[in-house]
Short mmCIF file of C-alpha atoms in Angstrom, two decimals:
data_model
loop_
_atom_site.label_atom_id
_atom_site.label_comp_id
_atom_site.label_asym_id
_atom_site.label_seq_id
_atom_site.Cartn_x
_atom_site.Cartn_y
_atom_site.Cartn_z
CA UNK A 1 0.00 0.00 0.00
CA UNK A 2 2.82 2.40 0.87
CA UNK A 3 4.37 1.86 -2.59
CA UNK A 4 1.05 2.58 -4.28
CA UNK A 5 0.58 5.81 -2.37
CA UNK A 6 4.12 6.90 -3.20
CA UNK A 7 3.44 6.24 -6.88
CA UNK A 8 0.24 8.26 -6.74
CA UNK A 9 1.96 11.15 -5.00
CA UNK A 10 4.85 10.93 -7.40
CA UNK A 11 2.99 12.14 -10.46
CA UNK A 12 4.96 15.18 -11.61
CA UNK A 13 3.09 18.49 -11.68
CA UNK A 14 3.11 20.11 -15.09
CA UNK A 15 2.28 23.79 -15.37
CA UNK A 16 1.91 24.02 -19.14
CA UNK A 17 -0.19 26.55 -20.97
CA UNK A 18 -1.73 27.51 -17.64
CA UNK A 19 -3.75 24.29 -17.78
CA UNK A 20 -2.06 22.72 -14.78
CA UNK A 21 -2.59 19.13 -15.84
CA UNK A 22 -0.27 16.36 -14.78
CA UNK A 23 1.16 13.69 -17.03
CA UNK A 24 -1.08 10.68 -16.70
CA UNK A 25 0.42 7.91 -16.89
CA UNK A 26 3.39 7.36 -14.95
CA UNK A 27 0.76 5.45 -12.97
CA UNK A 28 -0.45 3.48 -15.97
CA UNK A 29 3.05 2.89 -17.31
CA UNK A 30 4.19 1.50 -13.96
CA UNK A 31 1.29 -0.92 -13.80
CA UNK A 32 -0.54 1.04 -11.12
CA UNK A 33 -4.04 0.31 -12.39
CA UNK A 34 -3.83 -3.45 -11.93
CA UNK A 35 -5.40 -4.14 -8.54
CA UNK A 36 -8.33 -3.31 -6.34
CA UNK A 37 -5.89 -2.05 -3.73
CA UNK A 38 -4.51 0.45 -6.23
CA UNK A 39 -7.94 1.81 -7.10
CA UNK A 40 -8.79 2.23 -3.42
CA UNK A 41 -5.49 4.04 -2.86
CA UNK A 42 -6.20 6.33 -5.81
CA UNK A 43 -9.64 7.09 -4.37
CA UNK A 44 -8.07 8.00 -1.01
CA UNK A 45 -5.71 10.36 -2.82
CA UNK A 46 -8.59 11.96 -4.69
CA UNK A 47 -10.48 12.68 -1.48
CA UNK A 48 -7.40 14.20 0.17
CA UNK A 49 -6.79 16.39 -2.88
CA UNK A 50 -10.45 17.43 -3.04
CA UNK A 51 -10.21 18.63 0.55
CA UNK A 52 -7.38 20.98 -0.42
CA UNK A 53 -9.82 22.93 -2.61
CA UNK A 54 -12.34 23.56 0.18
CA UNK A 55 -11.00 27.05 0.92
CA UNK A 56 -11.15 27.99 -2.76
CA UNK A 57 -14.74 26.77 -3.01
CA UNK A 58 -15.65 28.90 0.01
CA UNK A 59 -13.97 32.02 -1.37
CA UNK A 60 -15.64 31.66 -4.75
CA UNK A 61 -19.06 31.02 -3.25
CA UNK A 62 -19.20 33.66 -0.53
CA UNK A 63 -16.48 36.27 -0.29
CA UNK A 64 -17.94 38.49 -3.02
CA UNK A 65 -21.35 38.64 -1.35
CA UNK A 66 -22.75 40.93 1.35
CA UNK A 67 -21.77 38.73 4.31
CA UNK A 68 -18.20 39.91 4.84
CA UNK A 69 -16.46 43.28 4.94
CA UNK A 70 -17.11 44.36 8.53
CA UNK A 71 -14.72 45.00 11.42
CA UNK A 72 -11.65 42.82 11.79
CA UNK A 73 -9.25 43.05 14.69
CA UNK A 74 -6.26 42.42 12.46
CA UNK A 75 -5.75 43.57 8.87
CA UNK A 76 -8.47 42.04 6.67
CA UNK A 77 -7.95 39.49 3.93
CA UNK A 78 -9.76 39.20 0.61
CA UNK A 79 -10.68 42.87 0.34
CA UNK A 80 -10.47 42.95 -3.47
CA UNK A 81 -12.96 40.11 -3.71
CA UNK A 82 -15.19 41.60 -1.01
CA UNK A 83 -15.24 44.86 -2.98
CA UNK A 84 -15.63 43.03 -6.31
CA UNK A 85 -12.46 44.68 -7.50
CA UNK A 86 -11.81 42.52 -10.56
CA UNK A 87 -10.26 43.50 -13.89
CA UNK A 88 -7.94 42.21 -16.60
CA UNK A 89 -5.01 43.11 -14.34
CA UNK A 90 -6.57 42.27 -10.95
CA UNK A 91 -7.11 38.57 -11.50
CA UNK A 92 -8.33 36.16 -8.83
CA UNK A 93 -7.78 32.39 -8.95
CA UNK A 94 -5.31 32.56 -11.80
CA UNK A 95 -4.47 29.38 -13.67
CA UNK A 96 -8.10 28.27 -13.32
CA UNK A 97 -7.60 28.00 -9.53
CA UNK A 98 -5.50 24.89 -10.10
CA UNK A 99 -8.60 22.81 -10.83
CA UNK A 100 -7.17 21.10 -13.89
CA UNK A 101 -4.51 19.32 -11.88
CA UNK A 102 -7.29 17.72 -9.85
CA UNK A 103 -9.38 17.06 -12.95
CA UNK A 104 -6.49 15.07 -14.35
CA UNK A 105 -6.60 12.72 -11.36
CA UNK A 106 -10.35 12.33 -11.81
CA UNK A 107 -9.98 11.67 -15.53
CA UNK A 108 -7.25 9.11 -14.87
CA UNK A 109 -9.48 7.30 -12.37
CA UNK A 110 -12.53 7.36 -14.66
CA UNK A 111 -10.52 5.98 -17.57
CA UNK A 112 -8.60 3.25 -15.77
CA UNK A 113 -10.50 2.09 -12.69
CA UNK A 114 -13.30 0.29 -14.62
CA UNK A 115 -10.71 -2.13 -16.02
CA UNK A 116 -9.85 -3.45 -12.55
CA UNK A 117 -11.62 -6.49 -11.12
CA UNK A 118 -13.13 -5.99 -7.65
CA UNK A 119 -14.07 -8.72 -5.20
CA UNK A 120 -17.37 -6.86 -4.83
CA UNK A 121 -18.23 -5.13 -8.12
CA UNK A 122 -20.69 -2.92 -6.24
CA UNK A 123 -17.72 -1.32 -4.44
CA UNK A 124 -16.19 -0.27 -7.75
CA UNK A 125 -19.57 1.07 -8.87
CA UNK A 126 -19.78 3.17 -5.72
CA UNK A 127 -16.29 4.59 -6.27
CA UNK A 128 -17.08 5.38 -9.90
CA UNK A 129 -20.30 7.11 -8.83
CA UNK A 130 -18.30 9.18 -6.37
CA UNK A 131 -15.65 10.29 -8.85
CA UNK A 132 -18.12 11.20 -11.60
CA UNK A 133 -20.07 13.24 -9.04
CA UNK A 134 -16.94 15.06 -7.86
CA UNK A 135 -15.86 15.85 -11.43
CA UNK A 136 -19.33 17.25 -12.09
CA UNK A 137 -19.05 19.46 -9.00
CA UNK A 138 -15.64 20.82 -10.04
CA UNK A 139 -16.72 21.63 -13.58
CA UNK A 140 -19.94 23.15 -12.23
CA UNK A 141 -17.87 25.43 -10.00
CA UNK A 142 -15.76 26.46 -12.98
CA UNK A 143 -18.88 27.10 -15.06
CA UNK A 144 -20.26 29.44 -12.41
CA UNK A 145 -16.88 31.12 -11.88
CA UNK A 146 -15.69 31.71 -15.46
CA UNK A 147 -18.55 30.71 -17.74
CA UNK A 148 -16.68 29.37 -20.76
CA UNK A 149 -13.77 27.12 -19.74
CA UNK A 150 -11.59 24.54 -21.51
CA UNK A 151 -12.90 20.99 -21.31
CA UNK A 152 -10.74 17.94 -20.85
CA UNK A 153 -12.05 14.49 -20.03
CA UNK A 154 -8.99 12.39 -20.86
CA UNK A 155 -5.86 12.02 -18.76
CA UNK A 156 -2.70 13.51 -20.20
CA UNK A 157 -0.91 10.84 -22.22
CA UNK A 158 2.13 12.80 -23.28
CA UNK A 159 3.88 16.07 -22.52
CA UNK A 160 3.12 18.01 -25.70
CA UNK A 161 2.69 21.73 -25.15
CA UNK A 162 0.82 22.25 -28.39
CA UNK A 163 -1.70 19.53 -27.59
CA UNK A 164 -2.24 21.06 -24.16
CA UNK A 165 -3.56 24.27 -25.66
CA UNK A 166 -7.33 24.30 -25.53
CA UNK A 167 -9.91 27.00 -26.29
CA UNK A 168 -12.64 27.89 -23.82
CA UNK A 169 -15.70 25.76 -24.51
CA UNK A 170 -19.05 27.59 -24.41
CA UNK A 171 -21.12 27.45 -21.25
CA UNK A 172 -23.66 25.16 -22.92
CA UNK A 173 -20.99 22.50 -23.52
CA UNK A 174 -19.59 22.79 -20.01
CA UNK A 175 -23.10 22.45 -18.61
CA UNK A 176 -23.73 19.37 -20.74
CA UNK A 177 -20.58 17.71 -19.42
CA UNK A 178 -21.71 18.47 -15.87
CA UNK A 179 -25.15 17.00 -16.51
CA UNK A 180 -23.67 13.94 -18.23
CA UNK A 181 -21.37 13.29 -15.28
CA UNK A 182 -24.30 13.62 -12.89
CA UNK A 183 -26.29 11.02 -14.81
CA UNK A 184 -23.27 8.71 -15.02
CA UNK A 185 -22.79 9.07 -11.28
CA UNK A 186 -26.42 8.17 -10.61
CA UNK A 187 -26.17 5.24 -13.01
CA UNK A 188 -23.23 3.83 -11.07
CA UNK A 189 -24.91 4.36 -7.71
CA UNK A 190 -28.15 2.76 -8.88
CA UNK A 191 -30.26 1.97 -5.82
CA UNK A 192 -27.27 2.24 -3.48
CA UNK A 193 -27.95 5.06 -1.00
CA UNK A 194 -25.25 3.98 1.43
CA UNK A 195 -22.39 6.15 2.60
CA UNK A 196 -18.91 4.83 1.82
CA UNK A 197 -17.52 3.43 5.08
CA UNK A 198 -20.68 4.84 6.69
CA UNK A 199 -19.35 8.41 6.61
CA UNK A 200 -20.51 11.61 4.91
CA UNK A 201 -16.91 12.64 4.18
CA UNK A 202 -17.17 10.53 1.02
CA UNK A 203 -19.34 11.42 -1.96
CA UNK A 204 -22.63 9.53 -2.24
CA UNK A 205 -25.81 9.24 -4.24
CA UNK A 206 -27.37 11.82 -1.93
CA UNK A 207 -24.55 14.24 -2.75
CA UNK A 208 -25.05 13.71 -6.50
CA UNK A 209 -28.80 14.32 -6.16
CA UNK A 210 -28.17 17.51 -4.16
CA UNK A 211 -25.70 18.61 -6.83
CA UNK A 212 -28.22 17.78 -9.56
CA UNK A 213 -30.81 20.01 -7.91
CA UNK A 214 -28.23 22.77 -7.58
CA UNK A 215 -27.10 22.48 -11.22
CA UNK A 216 -30.60 22.44 -12.67
CA UNK A 217 -31.65 25.45 -10.60
CA UNK A 218 -28.64 27.29 -12.04
CA UNK A 219 -29.22 26.18 -15.61
CA UNK A 220 -32.92 26.94 -15.33
CA UNK A 221 -32.43 30.45 -14.01
CA UNK A 222 -29.03 31.66 -15.25
CA UNK A 223 -28.71 29.76 -18.51
CA UNK A 224 -32.31 29.87 -19.70
CA UNK A 225 -33.48 26.30 -19.12
CA UNK A 226 -36.66 27.52 -17.45
CA UNK A 227 -39.43 25.33 -16.06
CA UNK A 228 -38.11 22.11 -17.58
CA UNK A 229 -34.90 22.45 -15.57
CA UNK A 230 -36.72 23.59 -12.43
CA UNK A 231 -38.86 20.45 -12.63
CA UNK A 232 -35.77 18.25 -12.89
CA UNK A 233 -34.26 20.08 -9.92
CA UNK A 234 -37.38 19.55 -7.82
CA UNK A 235 -37.51 15.84 -8.65
CA UNK A 236 -33.84 15.35 -7.78
CA UNK A 237 -34.08 17.19 -4.48
CA UNK A 238 -37.20 15.29 -3.46
CA UNK A 239 -35.29 12.06 -4.11
CA UNK A 240 -32.62 12.82 -1.47
CA UNK A 241 -33.26 10.29 1.29
CA UNK A 242 -31.55 9.15 4.46
CA UNK A 243 -30.83 12.67 5.75
CA UNK A 244 -32.74 15.00 8.03
CA UNK A 245 -32.56 18.24 9.97
CA UNK A 246 -30.99 17.76 13.38
CA UNK A 247 -31.33 20.04 16.43
CA UNK A 248 -29.11 23.07 15.94
CA UNK A 249 -27.02 22.34 19.02
CA UNK A 250 -26.29 18.89 17.54
CA UNK A 251 -25.19 20.27 14.17
CA UNK A 252 -21.86 21.98 14.87
CA UNK A 253 -18.67 20.92 16.58
CA UNK A 254 -16.36 17.98 16.19
CA UNK A 255 -18.47 15.79 18.43
CA UNK A 256 -21.43 16.21 16.08
CA UNK A 257 -19.69 15.54 12.77
CA UNK A 258 -21.52 12.28 12.13
CA UNK A 259 -24.92 13.95 12.29
CA UNK A 260 -27.70 12.97 9.88
CA UNK A 261 -27.79 16.39 8.21
CA UNK A 262 -24.37 16.50 6.54
CA UNK A 263 -24.69 14.97 3.07
CA UNK A 264 -21.09 15.60 2.05
CA UNK A 265 -18.43 17.27 4.19
CA UNK A 266 -14.70 17.80 3.82
CA UNK A 267 -12.88 15.74 6.42
CA UNK A 268 -10.33 17.35 8.74
CA UNK A 269 -8.41 15.36 11.32
CA UNK A 270 -5.54 15.81 13.73
CA UNK A 271 -2.17 15.00 12.15
CA UNK A 272 -3.76 15.22 8.68
CA UNK A 273 -5.17 18.68 7.98
CA UNK A 274 -6.95 21.53 9.72
CA UNK A 275 -9.58 23.73 8.13
CA UNK A 276 -9.17 27.39 7.19
CA UNK A 277 -11.60 28.92 9.70
CA UNK A 278 -8.96 30.02 12.19
CA UNK A 279 -8.89 33.21 10.08
CA UNK A 280 -12.40 33.96 11.38
CA UNK A 281 -11.39 33.93 15.06
CA UNK A 282 -8.56 35.99 16.54
CA UNK A 283 -5.48 36.02 18.72
CA UNK A 284 -5.76 35.47 22.45
CA UNK A 285 -3.73 38.62 23.14
CA UNK A 286 -6.37 40.68 21.28
CA UNK A 287 -9.53 38.96 22.44
CA UNK A 288 -8.94 38.36 26.14
CA UNK A 289 -9.12 42.06 27.10
CA UNK A 290 -12.56 42.26 25.41
CA UNK A 291 -16.12 41.41 26.42
CA UNK A 292 -19.00 39.59 24.72
CA UNK A 293 -22.30 41.34 24.00
CA UNK A 294 -23.67 40.32 27.41
CA UNK A 295 -20.80 42.13 29.14
CA UNK A 296 -18.90 38.96 30.08
CA UNK A 297 -15.12 39.12 30.13
CA UNK A 298 -13.26 37.16 27.46
CA UNK A 299 -10.18 36.85 29.69
CA UNK A 300 -10.45 33.05 29.99
CA UNK A 301 -11.34 32.44 26.36
CA UNK A 302 -9.05 29.95 24.59
CA UNK A 303 -8.25 31.00 21.04
CA UNK A 304 -5.29 30.99 18.69
CA UNK A 305 -6.21 32.19 15.24
CA UNK A 306 -6.53 35.44 13.35
CA UNK A 307 -9.27 38.00 12.79
CA UNK A 308 -9.15 38.48 9.01
CA UNK A 309 -12.83 38.33 8.01
CA UNK A 310 -15.55 40.33 9.72
CA UNK A 311 -19.32 40.13 9.25
CA UNK A 312 -21.05 43.24 7.95
CA UNK A 313 -23.60 45.13 10.01
CA UNK A 314 -26.20 43.81 7.58
CA UNK A 315 -25.24 40.25 8.44
CA UNK A 316 -25.31 40.80 12.20
CA UNK A 317 -28.62 42.63 12.06
CA UNK A 318 -30.23 39.88 9.95
CA UNK A 319 -29.52 37.22 12.60
CA UNK A 320 -30.06 39.42 15.67
CA UNK A 321 -33.14 37.59 16.99
CA UNK A 322 -32.49 36.08 20.42
CA UNK A 323 -35.05 33.35 19.66
CA UNK A 324 -33.09 32.19 16.62
CA UNK A 325 -30.26 29.72 17.33
CA UNK A 326 -28.41 31.12 14.34
CA UNK A 327 -27.72 34.31 16.27
CA UNK A 328 -24.93 32.29 17.88
CA UNK A 329 -23.22 31.98 14.50
CA UNK A 330 -21.04 34.84 15.80
CA UNK A 331 -19.54 35.77 19.14
CA UNK A 332 -19.64 39.59 19.12
CA UNK A 333 -16.72 41.39 20.79
CA UNK A 334 -16.70 44.78 22.54
CA UNK A 335 -14.09 46.87 24.28
CA UNK A 336 -16.34 47.72 27.25
CA UNK A 337 -18.28 45.58 29.70
CA UNK A 338 -21.73 46.88 28.78
CA UNK A 339 -24.64 44.86 27.41
CA UNK A 340 -25.01 45.28 23.65
CA UNK A 341 -28.22 43.41 22.94
CA UNK A 342 -29.76 44.07 20.48
CA UNK A 343 -26.89 44.71 18.10
CA UNK A 344 -26.61 48.37 17.11
CA UNK A 345 -24.67 49.17 13.95
CA UNK A 346 -21.86 51.70 14.22
CA UNK A 347 -21.08 51.46 17.93
CA UNK A 348 -17.46 52.44 18.48
CA UNK A 349 -17.01 49.80 21.18
CA UNK A 350 -17.80 46.95 18.75
CA UNK A 351 -14.47 45.52 17.58
CA UNK A 352 -15.21 42.35 15.64
CA UNK A 353 -16.66 38.86 15.85
CA UNK A 354 -15.61 35.23 16.11
CA UNK A 355 -17.32 32.70 13.80
CA UNK A 356 -18.65 29.93 16.03
CA UNK A 357 -19.64 27.32 13.44
CA UNK A 358 -16.22 25.84 12.82
CA UNK A 359 -14.52 26.97 16.01
CA UNK A 360 -12.84 23.67 16.81
CA UNK A 361 -12.05 22.25 20.22
CA UNK A 362 -9.57 22.96 22.97
CA UNK A 363 -6.98 20.20 22.66
CA UNK A 364 -5.09 18.51 25.48
CA UNK A 365 -2.21 20.95 25.01
CA UNK A 366 -4.56 23.81 25.92
CA UNK A 367 -4.79 25.32 22.42
CA UNK A 368 -7.78 25.42 20.10
CA UNK A 369 -7.59 23.11 17.08
CA UNK A 370 -9.49 23.53 13.80
CA UNK A 371 -10.44 19.99 12.85
CA UNK A 372 -14.15 20.54 12.24
CA UNK A 373 -15.52 18.90 9.13
CA UNK A 374 -16.89 21.46 6.68
CA UNK A 375 -20.11 20.63 4.80
CA UNK A 376 -20.53 21.20 1.09
CA UNK A 377 -24.13 19.99 1.14
CA UNK A 378 -26.42 19.41 4.10
CA UNK A 379 -30.12 18.66 4.30
CA UNK A 380 -31.14 22.26 5.08
CA UNK A 381 -29.58 23.17 1.74
CA UNK A 382 -31.70 20.53 -0.01
CA UNK A 383 -34.87 21.85 1.62
CA UNK A 384 -34.22 25.48 0.71
CA UNK A 385 -33.18 24.59 -2.85
CA UNK A 386 -36.42 22.61 -3.07
CA UNK A 387 -38.30 25.70 -1.88
CA UNK A 388 -36.54 27.65 -4.63
CA UNK A 389 -37.45 25.11 -7.30
CA UNK A 390 -41.07 25.14 -6.20
CA UNK A 391 -41.19 28.92 -6.17
CA UNK A 392 -39.72 29.08 -9.67
CA UNK A 393 -42.57 26.80 -10.77
CA UNK A 394 -45.13 29.01 -8.98
CA UNK A 395 -45.71 26.36 -6.34
CA UNK A 396 -45.94 26.99 -2.59
CA UNK A 397 -42.44 26.86 -0.98
CA UNK A 398 -43.59 27.61 2.57
CA UNK A 399 -43.35 24.09 4.02
CA UNK A 400 -39.63 23.84 3.27
CA UNK A 401 -38.94 27.38 4.52
CA UNK A 402 -40.85 26.66 7.71
CA UNK A 403 -39.06 23.37 8.32
CA UNK A 404 -35.75 25.22 8.42
CA UNK A 405 -37.20 28.04 10.53
CA UNK A 406 -38.76 25.65 13.01
CA UNK A 407 -35.41 23.96 13.54
CA UNK A 408 -33.69 27.36 14.00
CA UNK A 409 -36.22 28.70 16.52
CA UNK A 410 -36.83 25.42 18.33
CA UNK A 411 -39.18 25.86 21.28
CA UNK A 412 -39.50 29.56 20.37
CA UNK A 413 -41.10 28.78 17.00
CA UNK A 414 -44.64 30.11 16.74
CA UNK A 415 -46.99 31.73 14.23
CA UNK A 416 -44.90 34.90 14.32
CA UNK A 417 -42.10 33.06 12.57
CA UNK A 418 -44.27 30.93 10.29
CA UNK A 419 -43.90 31.85 6.64
CA UNK A 420 -46.98 32.13 4.44
CA UNK A 421 -46.81 31.75 0.67
CA UNK A 422 -46.60 35.13 -1.06
CA UNK A 423 -45.75 36.50 -4.49
CA UNK A 424 -42.93 34.84 -6.41
CA UNK A 425 -40.68 37.86 -5.82
CA UNK A 426 -41.45 37.98 -2.10
CA UNK A 427 -40.85 34.24 -1.82
CA UNK A 428 -37.49 34.61 -3.57
CA UNK A 429 -36.44 37.28 -1.10
CA UNK A 430 -37.60 35.16 1.85
CA UNK A 431 -35.64 32.14 0.59
CA UNK A 432 -32.53 34.26 0.03
CA UNK A 433 -32.76 35.67 3.56
CA UNK A 434 -33.29 32.23 5.06
CA UNK A 435 -30.34 30.82 3.14
CA UNK A 436 -28.14 33.73 4.19
CA UNK A 437 -28.94 33.14 7.87
CA UNK A 438 -28.54 29.39 7.55
CA UNK A 439 -25.32 29.14 5.52
CA UNK A 440 -23.04 31.93 6.75
CA UNK A 441 -19.48 30.70 6.28
CA UNK A 442 -20.47 27.78 4.04
CA UNK A 443 -19.78 29.27 0.61
CA UNK A 444 -23.36 29.66 -0.67
CA UNK A 445 -24.41 33.33 -0.66
CA UNK A 446 -22.73 34.64 -3.84
CA UNK A 447 -24.03 31.76 -5.93
CA UNK A 448 -27.49 32.19 -4.38
CA UNK A 449 -27.66 35.85 -5.36
CA UNK A 450 -26.47 35.25 -8.91
CA UNK A 451 -28.92 32.37 -9.29
CA UNK A 452 -31.84 34.44 -7.98
CA UNK A 453 -31.77 36.55 -11.13
CA UNK A 454 -33.50 39.88 -11.60
CA UNK A 455 -32.04 42.70 -9.54
CA UNK A 456 -31.40 40.68 -6.39
CA UNK A 457 -27.62 40.58 -6.80
CA UNK A 458 -27.35 44.33 -7.38
CA UNK A 459 -29.87 45.17 -4.67
CA UNK A 460 -28.04 43.13 -2.03
CA UNK A 461 -24.35 43.62 -2.90
CA UNK A 462 -23.36 47.28 -2.69
CA UNK A 463 -20.13 46.72 -4.62
CA UNK A 464 -21.92 45.41 -7.73
CA UNK A 465 -24.00 47.40 -10.21
CA UNK A 466 -25.80 46.41 -13.41
CA UNK A 467 -23.26 48.23 -15.59
CA UNK A 468 -20.65 45.75 -14.36
CA UNK A 469 -22.73 42.60 -14.72
CA UNK A 470 -19.86 41.04 -16.68
CA UNK A 471 -18.00 40.79 -13.36
CA UNK A 472 -20.22 37.88 -12.42
CA UNK A 473 -17.56 35.87 -14.24
CA UNK A 474 -13.87 36.12 -13.39
CA UNK A 475 -11.21 37.48 -15.70
CA UNK A 476 -8.21 35.37 -16.68
CA UNK A 477 -4.61 36.51 -16.40
CA UNK A 478 -2.41 38.05 -19.07
CA UNK A 479 0.09 35.24 -18.60
CA UNK A 480 -2.62 32.67 -19.36
CA UNK A 481 -3.43 34.52 -22.59
CA UNK A 482 0.24 34.87 -23.49
CA UNK A 483 1.02 31.22 -22.88
CA UNK A 484 -1.97 29.80 -24.72
CA UNK A 485 -2.97 31.31 -28.07
CA UNK A 486 -6.24 29.35 -27.95
CA UNK A 487 -7.54 31.33 -24.98
CA UNK A 488 -9.52 34.58 -25.06
CA UNK A 489 -10.29 36.98 -22.23
CA UNK A 490 -13.63 36.71 -20.42
CA UNK A 491 -16.22 38.91 -22.12
CA UNK A 492 -16.41 42.41 -20.68
CA UNK A 493 -12.80 42.66 -19.54
#
């Protein structure tokens, strides 16, 4: 097994033509794809590599929205993205965010793994369903981020710089590849709704169905698929089984990672990898002289991170209902010992906030560790996407909205919080607000606003205006254009 892992890790990175693909087949040439053990090792490597993109997925899906941009105790990060400062010279996620290196691994697996005999063929089917689903999710992210992108579905067979050059395929072709991979994933899964090794840190049929609902909502709204796509989305989301909403206090924290709500989550473990949310916390030296919003001293608080991302006043005001468990998404910090409930925007004593969702635990050495698993899809997401699909079809979305609200308010839920079906526009706004409250820090808000259509994006994000609608898609770098004559700049830049 050790030899197999070394071979997998030993594939040489090739940064050619800005399409950072890796030469396939040192693995194939060395006889790697000859055993079940090898395929399982390759799958383990894929999951570890996928985890390394979690921070990128979060940045792409949230940082440009209206959630972040408030007070930070230290110098903030990501300000250009927060301010939507993007141009042909200010380029974010250059080299296609490194996705093509990962896509090569996926292509290599998809091409070679089916030729290996498994003791239980159903295990190979499950792995193939996982990898097709993951490739669909990566290409879907690229579609939303850049629109037209190069397509490659074969592993790199030779190092030929001319053959590496690829034009950007139109959005319609990228979308079709995504949809084809989704259907192939579901074909491999068949009736198998199980979680690999019983854990949600591996892709599953439920994850592919959630992704299918997500994709068809996007294609229906953003790419003109209309009611036909919304109907497919609704059917897929209604087919997600085996998951449920769990009490909010059983949703977060390392002790709750095996809850029944997480459909797919990136796995973080001690001595393997920690997540990136320590940048949403702070340093002990800064925080301990402060007080929470109830006037309690933070002097005994254990923390060892950085305060680089701060919620906006809009975000804090939206979740400032004491009856809503999601108010505890943030620990608000003040320089005095007064009570600051409710939250009042603009108070000089407010200094910043700590994100509680992925706070980690205090380890035996007395420091806080960031090993929380980070969900990509959870059942609340399925319910609110289902509400969105229904609303787009002029159906009543209130039952799904209310299921999420009832969980958030718990014993405090009453008719005051119950949502009643309204106009399509009012429903869209209600769903967007519910999703914002529910998924802070989970990389959803920017995509939600773009997908909502109409003026929602420009109404909610102060740094975007209709004259700059082209900024919905990222620019590509001058070096990418110089190194690959097949590429053209994103329209509008």
